Coordinates of C-alpha atoms and ligand atoms in Angstrom, one line a residue:
M19 CA -30.3 -1.5 9.6
R20 CA -30.6 0.7 12.9
I21 CA -27.5 1.5 13.9
G22 CA -25.6 3.6 16.4
I23 CA -22.3 5.3 15.6
T24 CA -19.6 6.9 18.0
C25 CA -16.6 9.0 17.4
Y26 CA -15.1 11.3 19.2
P27 CA -17.2 15.4 17.9
T28 CA -14.1 17.6 18.4
Y29 CA -12.6 18.8 15.0
G30 CA -10.3 15.1 13.9
G31 CA -10.3 13.4 10.7
S32 CA -11.5 10.1 13.4
G33 CA -15.2 12.5 13.8
V34 CA -15.3 13.4 10.4
V35 CA -15.8 10.0 9.1
A36 CA -18.0 8.8 11.6
T37 CA -20.3 11.7 10.6
E38 CA -19.9 11.5 7.4
L39 CA -20.9 7.5 7.3
G40 CA -23.7 8.4 9.7
I41 CA -24.6 10.9 6.9
E42 CA -24.4 8.1 3.7
L43 CA -25.7 5.4 5.0
A44 CA -28.9 7.0 6.0
A45 CA -29.3 8.7 2.7
L46 CA -29.3 5.1 1.7
G47 CA -32.1 4.1 3.8
H48 CA -30.6 3.0 7.7
E49 CA -32.0 3.9 11.1
I50 CA -28.5 6.0 12.2
H51 CA -27.7 7.3 16.2
F52 CA -25.1 8.9 17.0
I53 CA -24.5 8.3 20.4
S54 CA -21.6 10.8 21.9
Y55 CA -20.8 13.7 24.6
S56 CA -21.6 16.4 21.9
Q57 CA -22.8 16.9 18.4
P58 CA -20.3 15.7 15.8
F59 CA -19.5 19.0 14.1
R60 CA -19.6 18.5 10.9
L61 CA -23.2 17.1 12.3
T62 CA -25.8 19.9 11.4
G63 CA -29.2 20.6 10.5
R64 CA -31.7 18.1 10.1
N65 CA -31.2 15.3 8.2
E66 CA -33.9 12.4 7.8
G67 CA -33.2 9.3 10.0
I68 CA -30.8 10.4 11.6
F69 CA -30.3 11.1 15.3
Y70 CA -28.1 12.1 18.1
H71 CA -27.8 10.9 21.6
E72 CA -25.9 12.8 24.1
V73 CA -24.6 11.1 26.8
P74 CA -24.4 12.7 29.7
V75 CA -21.1 13.2 32.4
S76 CA -22.1 13.1 35.9
S77 CA -19.7 14.3 38.3
Y78 CA -18.8 14.3 41.8
P79 CA -16.1 15.3 43.9
L80 CA -15.2 11.7 44.4
F81 CA -13.9 11.6 41.1
E82 CA -10.7 13.2 40.0
F83 CA -12.1 11.8 36.1
P84 CA -15.0 11.9 35.8
P85 CA -15.2 8.2 34.2
Y86 CA -16.7 8.9 30.8
D87 CA -16.5 5.7 29.1
L88 CA -18.7 4.0 31.8
A89 CA -21.1 6.8 30.7
L90 CA -20.8 5.9 27.5
A91 CA -21.1 1.9 28.1
S92 CA -25.1 2.9 30.1
R93 CA -26.2 5.0 27.1
M94 CA -24.9 2.9 24.3
A95 CA -27.1 -0.2 26.1
E96 CA -30.3 1.8 27.1
V97 CA -29.9 3.5 22.8
A98 CA -29.7 -0.2 21.5
E99 CA -32.7 -1.3 23.4
Y100 CA -35.1 1.3 23.0
Y101 CA -34.7 1.9 19.6
A102 CA -33.8 -2.0 18.7
L103 CA -30.0 -1.4 17.3
D104 CA -28.6 -3.9 15.3
L105 CA -25.8 -3.2 15.5
L106 CA -22.7 0.0 16.9
H107 CA -20.1 0.8 14.6
V108 CA -17.7 3.2 16.9
H109 CA -14.7 5.4 15.6
Y110 CA -11.6 5.7 17.8
A111 CA -10.9 2.2 19.7
I112 CA -10.4 4.1 23.5
P113 CA -12.4 4.2 24.7
H114 CA -15.0 3.6 22.6
S115 CA -14.4 0.1 22.0
V116 CA -14.1 -0.5 25.6
S117 CA -17.3 1.1 26.1
A118 CA -18.7 -0.8 23.3
L119 CA -18.2 -3.8 24.9
L120 CA -19.4 -3.4 28.3
A121 CA -23.1 -2.1 26.4
R122 CA -23.0 -5.8 24.5
Q123 CA -22.1 -7.3 27.9
M124 CA -25.1 -5.7 29.6
L125 CA -27.7 -6.6 26.5
A126 CA -26.1 -10.0 26.5
A127 CA -27.3 -10.4 30.1
S128 CA -30.6 -10.0 28.7
G129 CA -30.6 -12.4 25.5
R130 CA -30.3 -9.0 23.3
R131 CA -27.6 -8.7 21.2
L132 CA -25.8 -5.9 19.8
P133 CA -23.1 -6.8 18.0
F134 CA -20.2 -4.1 17.4
V135 CA -17.8 -3.1 14.8
T136 CA -14.4 -0.9 15.8
T137 CA -13.1 1.3 13.1
L138 CA -9.2 2.4 13.6
H139 CA -8.1 5.5 12.7
G140 CA -5.2 6.5 13.0
T141 CA -3.5 7.7 17.0
D142 CA -5.8 5.3 19.1
I143 CA -3.2 2.5 17.8
T144 CA 0.3 4.4 16.7
L145 CA 0.2 6.9 19.8
V146 CA -2.6 7.1 22.9
G147 CA -3.0 2.9 22.0
L148 CA 1.2 2.3 23.2
D149 CA 1.1 4.1 25.9
R150 CA 1.2 1.3 28.5
S151 CA -1.7 2.5 30.1
Y152 CA -4.1 2.3 27.6
L153 CA -3.3 -0.6 26.0
P154 CA -3.6 -4.3 27.1
I155 CA -7.6 -2.7 27.8
T156 CA -7.3 -1.1 24.0
R157 CA -6.1 -4.6 22.5
Y158 CA -8.8 -6.8 24.0
A159 CA -11.4 -4.5 23.5
I160 CA -9.9 -4.6 19.9
Q161 CA -9.2 -8.6 19.9
E162 CA -13.5 -8.4 21.6
S163 CA -14.8 -6.7 18.6
D164 CA -17.3 -8.2 16.5
G165 CA -15.9 -7.1 13.1
V166 CA -12.8 -4.9 12.8
T167 CA -12.0 -2.3 10.0
S168 CA -8.8 -0.2 9.5
I169 CA -8.4 2.9 7.2
S170 CA -5.2 2.1 5.4
H171 CA -3.6 -0.7 5.5
Y172 CA -0.7 1.1 6.6
L173 CA -2.6 0.7 9.6
K174 CA -4.2 -2.2 9.8
E175 CA -0.2 -4.0 9.5
K176 CA 1.2 -1.2 12.6
T177 CA -2.5 -2.9 14.4
V178 CA -1.0 -6.4 14.1
A179 CA 2.6 -5.8 14.9
D180 CA 2.5 -3.8 17.9
F181 CA -0.5 -5.1 19.4
G182 CA -0.3 -8.4 18.4
V183 CA -4.3 -8.6 16.8
T184 CA -4.8 -11.9 15.8
R185 CA -8.9 -11.2 14.5
P186 CA -8.7 -10.6 10.7
I187 CA -9.1 -6.6 10.5
E188 CA -10.6 -5.6 6.8
V189 CA -9.1 -1.9 5.3
I190 CA -11.6 -0.7 4.4
S191 CA -10.6 3.0 3.4
N192 CA -11.9 7.0 4.4
F193 CA -13.8 7.9 1.3
V194 CA -15.2 11.5 0.0
N195 CA -19.0 12.2 -1.1
C196 CA -17.7 14.1 -4.8
D197 CA -20.7 15.6 -5.1
L198 CA -19.9 17.8 -2.0
Y199 CA -16.0 18.2 -2.8
A200 CA -15.3 19.2 -6.0
P201 CA -13.8 21.8 -7.7
A202 CA -15.4 25.0 -8.3
P203 CA -17.1 25.1 -11.5
D204 CA -14.8 27.6 -13.3
E205 CA -12.2 29.7 -13.2
V206 CA -14.3 33.1 -13.1
R207 CA -16.6 32.5 -10.2
R208 CA -13.0 30.2 -8.2
Q209 CA -11.3 33.9 -8.8
E210 CA -14.6 35.4 -7.1
A211 CA -14.8 33.4 -4.3
R212 CA -11.1 34.0 -3.7
K213 CA -11.5 38.0 -3.1
R214 CA -14.6 37.3 -0.8
W215 CA -12.3 35.2 1.3
L216 CA -9.2 35.8 1.1
S217 CA -9.6 39.5 -0.8
C218 CA -6.8 38.0 -3.7
A219 CA -7.5 36.2 -6.5
E220 CA -4.3 36.5 -8.5
E221 CA -1.7 35.5 -6.4
A222 CA -1.2 31.5 -5.7
V223 CA -3.5 30.5 -2.4
L224 CA -1.3 27.3 -0.2
M225 CA -4.0 25.7 2.6
H226 CA -2.9 23.9 5.4
L227 CA -5.8 22.2 7.9
S228 CA -5.9 20.1 10.5
N229 CA -6.6 19.9 14.9
F230 CA -2.9 22.1 14.7
R231 CA -1.7 19.6 16.9
P232 CA 2.2 18.9 17.5
V233 CA 2.1 15.3 14.3
K234 CA 0.6 17.7 11.8
R235 CA 3.5 20.0 12.3
V236 CA 1.6 23.4 11.3
V237 CA 4.9 25.5 12.0
D238 CA 6.8 23.4 9.2
A239 CA 4.4 24.4 7.1
V240 CA 4.7 28.2 7.8
R241 CA 8.2 27.8 6.9
I242 CA 7.2 26.0 3.7
F243 CA 5.1 28.8 3.6
A244 CA 7.9 31.4 3.9
R245 CA 10.2 30.0 1.0
V246 CA 8.0 30.0 -0.8
A247 CA 6.4 33.4 -0.5
H248 CA 9.7 34.8 -1.3
A249 CA 9.9 33.0 -4.4
T250 CA 6.6 33.7 -6.3
P251 CA 3.6 35.8 -5.3
A252 CA 1.3 33.6 -2.5
Q253 CA -0.8 33.2 0.3
L254 CA -1.0 31.4 2.9
V255 CA -4.5 29.8 4.5
L256 CA -4.7 28.0 7.7
I257 CA -7.7 26.7 8.7
G258 CA -8.1 25.0 12.5
D259 CA -7.1 25.3 15.2
G260 CA -4.9 23.1 18.2
P261 CA -2.3 23.7 20.3
D262 CA 0.0 24.9 18.0
R263 CA -1.6 27.8 16.6
S264 CA -0.3 29.9 18.6
E265 CA 3.5 28.9 17.8
A266 CA 2.5 29.6 14.1
E267 CA 1.1 32.1 14.5
W268 CA 4.3 33.7 16.7
L269 CA 6.6 32.4 13.6
A270 CA 4.1 34.0 11.0
H271 CA 5.3 37.2 12.7
E272 CA 8.7 36.2 13.4
L273 CA 9.3 35.7 9.6
G274 CA 7.5 38.8 8.5
I275 CA 5.0 36.9 6.7
H276 CA 2.3 37.4 8.8
A277 CA 0.6 39.6 6.1
R278 CA 0.1 37.2 4.1
I279 CA -0.7 34.3 6.9
H280 CA -4.9 33.7 7.2
F281 CA -5.6 32.2 10.8
L282 CA -9.7 31.2 9.4
G283 CA -9.4 29.3 12.5
K284 CA -11.7 26.3 12.6
Q285 CA -14.1 26.0 9.7
G286 CA -18.1 23.4 9.5
R287 CA -17.9 24.5 5.7
V288 CA -14.4 23.3 3.9
H289 CA -15.8 21.8 1.2
E290 CA -16.2 26.0 0.1
L291 CA -12.6 26.6 1.0
L292 CA -10.8 23.7 -0.7
P293 CA -11.1 24.3 -3.9
L294 CA -10.7 27.6 -3.9
A295 CA -6.5 26.6 -2.9
D296 CA -4.1 25.7 -5.2
L297 CA -1.8 23.5 -4.0
L298 CA -2.4 22.0 -0.1
L299 CA 0.5 21.6 2.2
M300 CA 0.2 18.0 4.9
P301 CA 3.4 18.1 6.4
S302 CA 2.8 15.6 8.9
A303 CA 4.7 13.6 11.0
L304 CA 2.6 10.9 10.8
E305 CA -0.5 10.1 8.7
S306 CA -2.6 6.8 8.9
F307 CA -4.8 7.9 6.1
G308 CA -4.9 12.1 5.4
L309 CA -8.4 12.9 5.0
V310 CA -7.6 16.0 3.8
A311 CA -5.5 15.2 1.6
L312 CA -8.5 13.3 0.0
E313 CA -11.3 16.0 0.2
A314 CA -8.6 17.9 -1.7
M315 CA -7.9 15.2 -4.3
A316 CA -11.6 15.5 -5.0
C317 CA -11.3 19.2 -5.2
K318 CA -9.0 19.1 -7.6
V319 CA -6.1 20.2 -4.9
P320 CA -2.6 18.3 -5.5
T321 CA -0.8 18.1 -2.1
I322 CA 2.6 18.3 -0.6
A323 CA 2.7 15.5 1.5
T324 CA 5.5 13.5 3.9
R325 CA 5.5 10.4 2.9
V326 CA 4.5 8.8 5.9
G327 CA 2.4 6.1 7.5
G328 CA -0.6 5.2 5.1
V329 CA 0.0 7.9 3.0
P330 CA 1.6 6.4 0.5
E331 CA -0.8 4.6 -0.1
L332 CA -3.6 7.2 -1.1
I333 CA -1.1 9.7 -2.9
D334 CA 0.1 8.5 -6.3
D335 CA 3.9 10.0 -5.8
G336 CA 4.9 12.9 -9.3
Q337 CA 1.3 12.0 -10.4
T338 CA -1.4 12.9 -7.9
G339 CA 0.7 14.5 -5.3
L340 CA 4.0 15.1 -4.0
L341 CA 6.1 13.8 -1.4
F342 CA 8.8 14.6 0.9
D343 CA 11.1 12.9 4.3
A344 CA 8.6 14.6 7.1
G345 CA 10.2 18.0 8.1
D346 CA 12.8 18.0 4.7
V347 CA 10.9 22.2 4.9
D348 CA 12.9 23.1 1.9
A349 CA 12.4 20.3 -0.6
M350 CA 8.4 21.0 -0.1
A351 CA 9.4 24.8 -0.2
K352 CA 10.8 24.1 -3.6
A353 CA 8.6 21.6 -4.9
A354 CA 5.9 23.5 -4.5
V355 CA 7.5 26.8 -6.1
E356 CA 8.7 24.4 -9.4
L357 CA 4.7 23.4 -9.3
L358 CA 3.6 26.3 -9.5
N359 CA 5.4 27.5 -12.0
D360 CA 4.8 24.5 -14.0
K361 CA 1.0 25.0 -14.9
P362 CA 0.6 21.8 -17.7
R363 CA 2.3 20.2 -14.8
L364 CA -0.2 21.7 -11.6
N365 CA -3.3 20.8 -14.1
A366 CA -2.3 17.4 -15.5
M367 CA -2.0 16.2 -11.1
R368 CA -5.2 18.3 -11.1
E369 CA -6.9 16.3 -13.0
A370 CA -5.2 13.3 -11.6
G371 CA -6.4 13.4 -8.3
R372 CA -10.4 14.3 -9.1
H373 CA -10.0 11.1 -11.4
T374 CA -9.2 8.4 -8.5
A375 CA -10.9 10.5 -5.5
Q376 CA -13.6 9.6 -8.5
K377 CA -12.6 6.2 -8.7
R378 CA -11.1 4.7 -5.7
Y379 CA -12.2 6.8 -2.8
C380 CA -15.7 8.1 -3.6
A381 CA -18.8 7.2 -1.3
T382 CA -20.8 5.7 -3.4
L383 CA -17.9 3.3 -3.7
V384 CA -16.5 3.0 0.1
V385 CA -19.9 3.7 1.9
P386 CA -21.3 0.2 0.5
Q387 CA -18.1 -2.2 1.2
Y388 CA -19.2 -0.7 5.2
V389 CA -23.3 -2.1 4.6
R390 CA -22.2 -5.7 3.1
F391 CA -19.3 -5.7 6.7
Y392 CA -22.7 -5.1 8.6
E393 CA -24.6 -7.4 6.7
R394 CA -21.8 -10.4 7.0
L395 CA -21.4 -9.5 10.8
L396 CA -25.2 -10.2 11.3
G397 CA -25.6 -13.3 9.7
Ligands
GMT416 O1 -4.5 13.1 12.9 C1 -5.8 13.5 13.8 O2 -5.3 14.3 14.7 C2 -7.1 12.8 14.2 C3 -7.4 11.5 13.6 C4 -8.4 11.8 14.2 O3 -8.4 10.5 14.8 O4 -9.6 11.2 14.8 O5 -6.9 11.2 12.9 C5 -6.7 9.8 11.8 O6 -8.0 9.5 11.0 C6 -7.9 10.7 10.3 C7 -9.6 9.7 9.3 O7 -9.0 7.6 9.7 C8 -6.8 10.2 9.5 O8 -7.2 10.5 8.3 C9 -5.8 10.8 9.6 O9 -4.4 10.2 8.8 C10 -5.5 10.3 11.2 N1 -4.1 10.6 11.9 C11 -2.7 10.0 12.6 O10 -3.2 9.6 11.9 C12 -2.1 11.3 12.8

């Protein structure tokens, strides 16, 4: 198949899933055309069967807001025509589904069929999409999609309840490449890598990875770490960047623990960093799935997370991670210390996480579900 994929190219889960899906589909022999305003950040290097088409958004003094959605629709229609695309797959409904709908209509006028699939990821439904200025058009574009998928049951139910969408929504969970996201081959090499990256080997390493938006509660990660570091020698690695970074940095200084916290900023090769952690912290106010927790599980790193949104579908509380109420910093810190000091339990959780990732969430299991979905749609 020739498939056009549109996603946000910036640091965020939906862009990661879209990019990894494109890479996996290309490896299966499909031709993939990414259409976006800049190259998705995880699309590094030249992959066979993958093409990237930039969307130029021209400005004009009259426009206070250059209409990206229109430029995207034009480019989608052009790419679909020039490269004979079979379908478009858009990730994150706003505004991608609306642009795809327009592209489909433009091509229909010249007798060409261009079905499109919308994959719902999270804040397109739970936050941004609920804004009155976007809700009616988002609902319409989802309803008009030729196929709709959601990355968790939670998100599917939210879409039905809050948007009144009546078209069927198929749940296809997020996935991870279990070969790439894997534990370090042995403890010696893990400790060596820790020394290289963090100049520490013996201390416990806690990690947090996000786009540092308020919903991720990165400040809670710092507060949890402060309590953990009080009880046991530990370091915190923060990967990513965003609006809440400066508050997190300020708090680290305020609590006198800044020397133990590594702000690594945005990192591309996350699969090399995650296996260095002992625990991942995901204290989010909301997650429709929690992709980073899955990537950590595949690397044998248990997550201390919040019992929100789709997280309980991914993390089996007590088995592959530990779940708490959002904001319950004390409980998360206490659990982290107990787990770090209980090696048999920590090891059991590490093994169970990897096992779950391999059994349920490997790219080799999930990507074929998308392929079957496309095939059904194309008839
Ligand atoms: O969480 C973000 O701010 C990024 C957002 C996105 O759309 O890029 O993430 C959402 O999609 C991810 C991939 O499917 C999910 O793992 C995240 O849970 C989801 N975020 C939220 O629901 C807040």
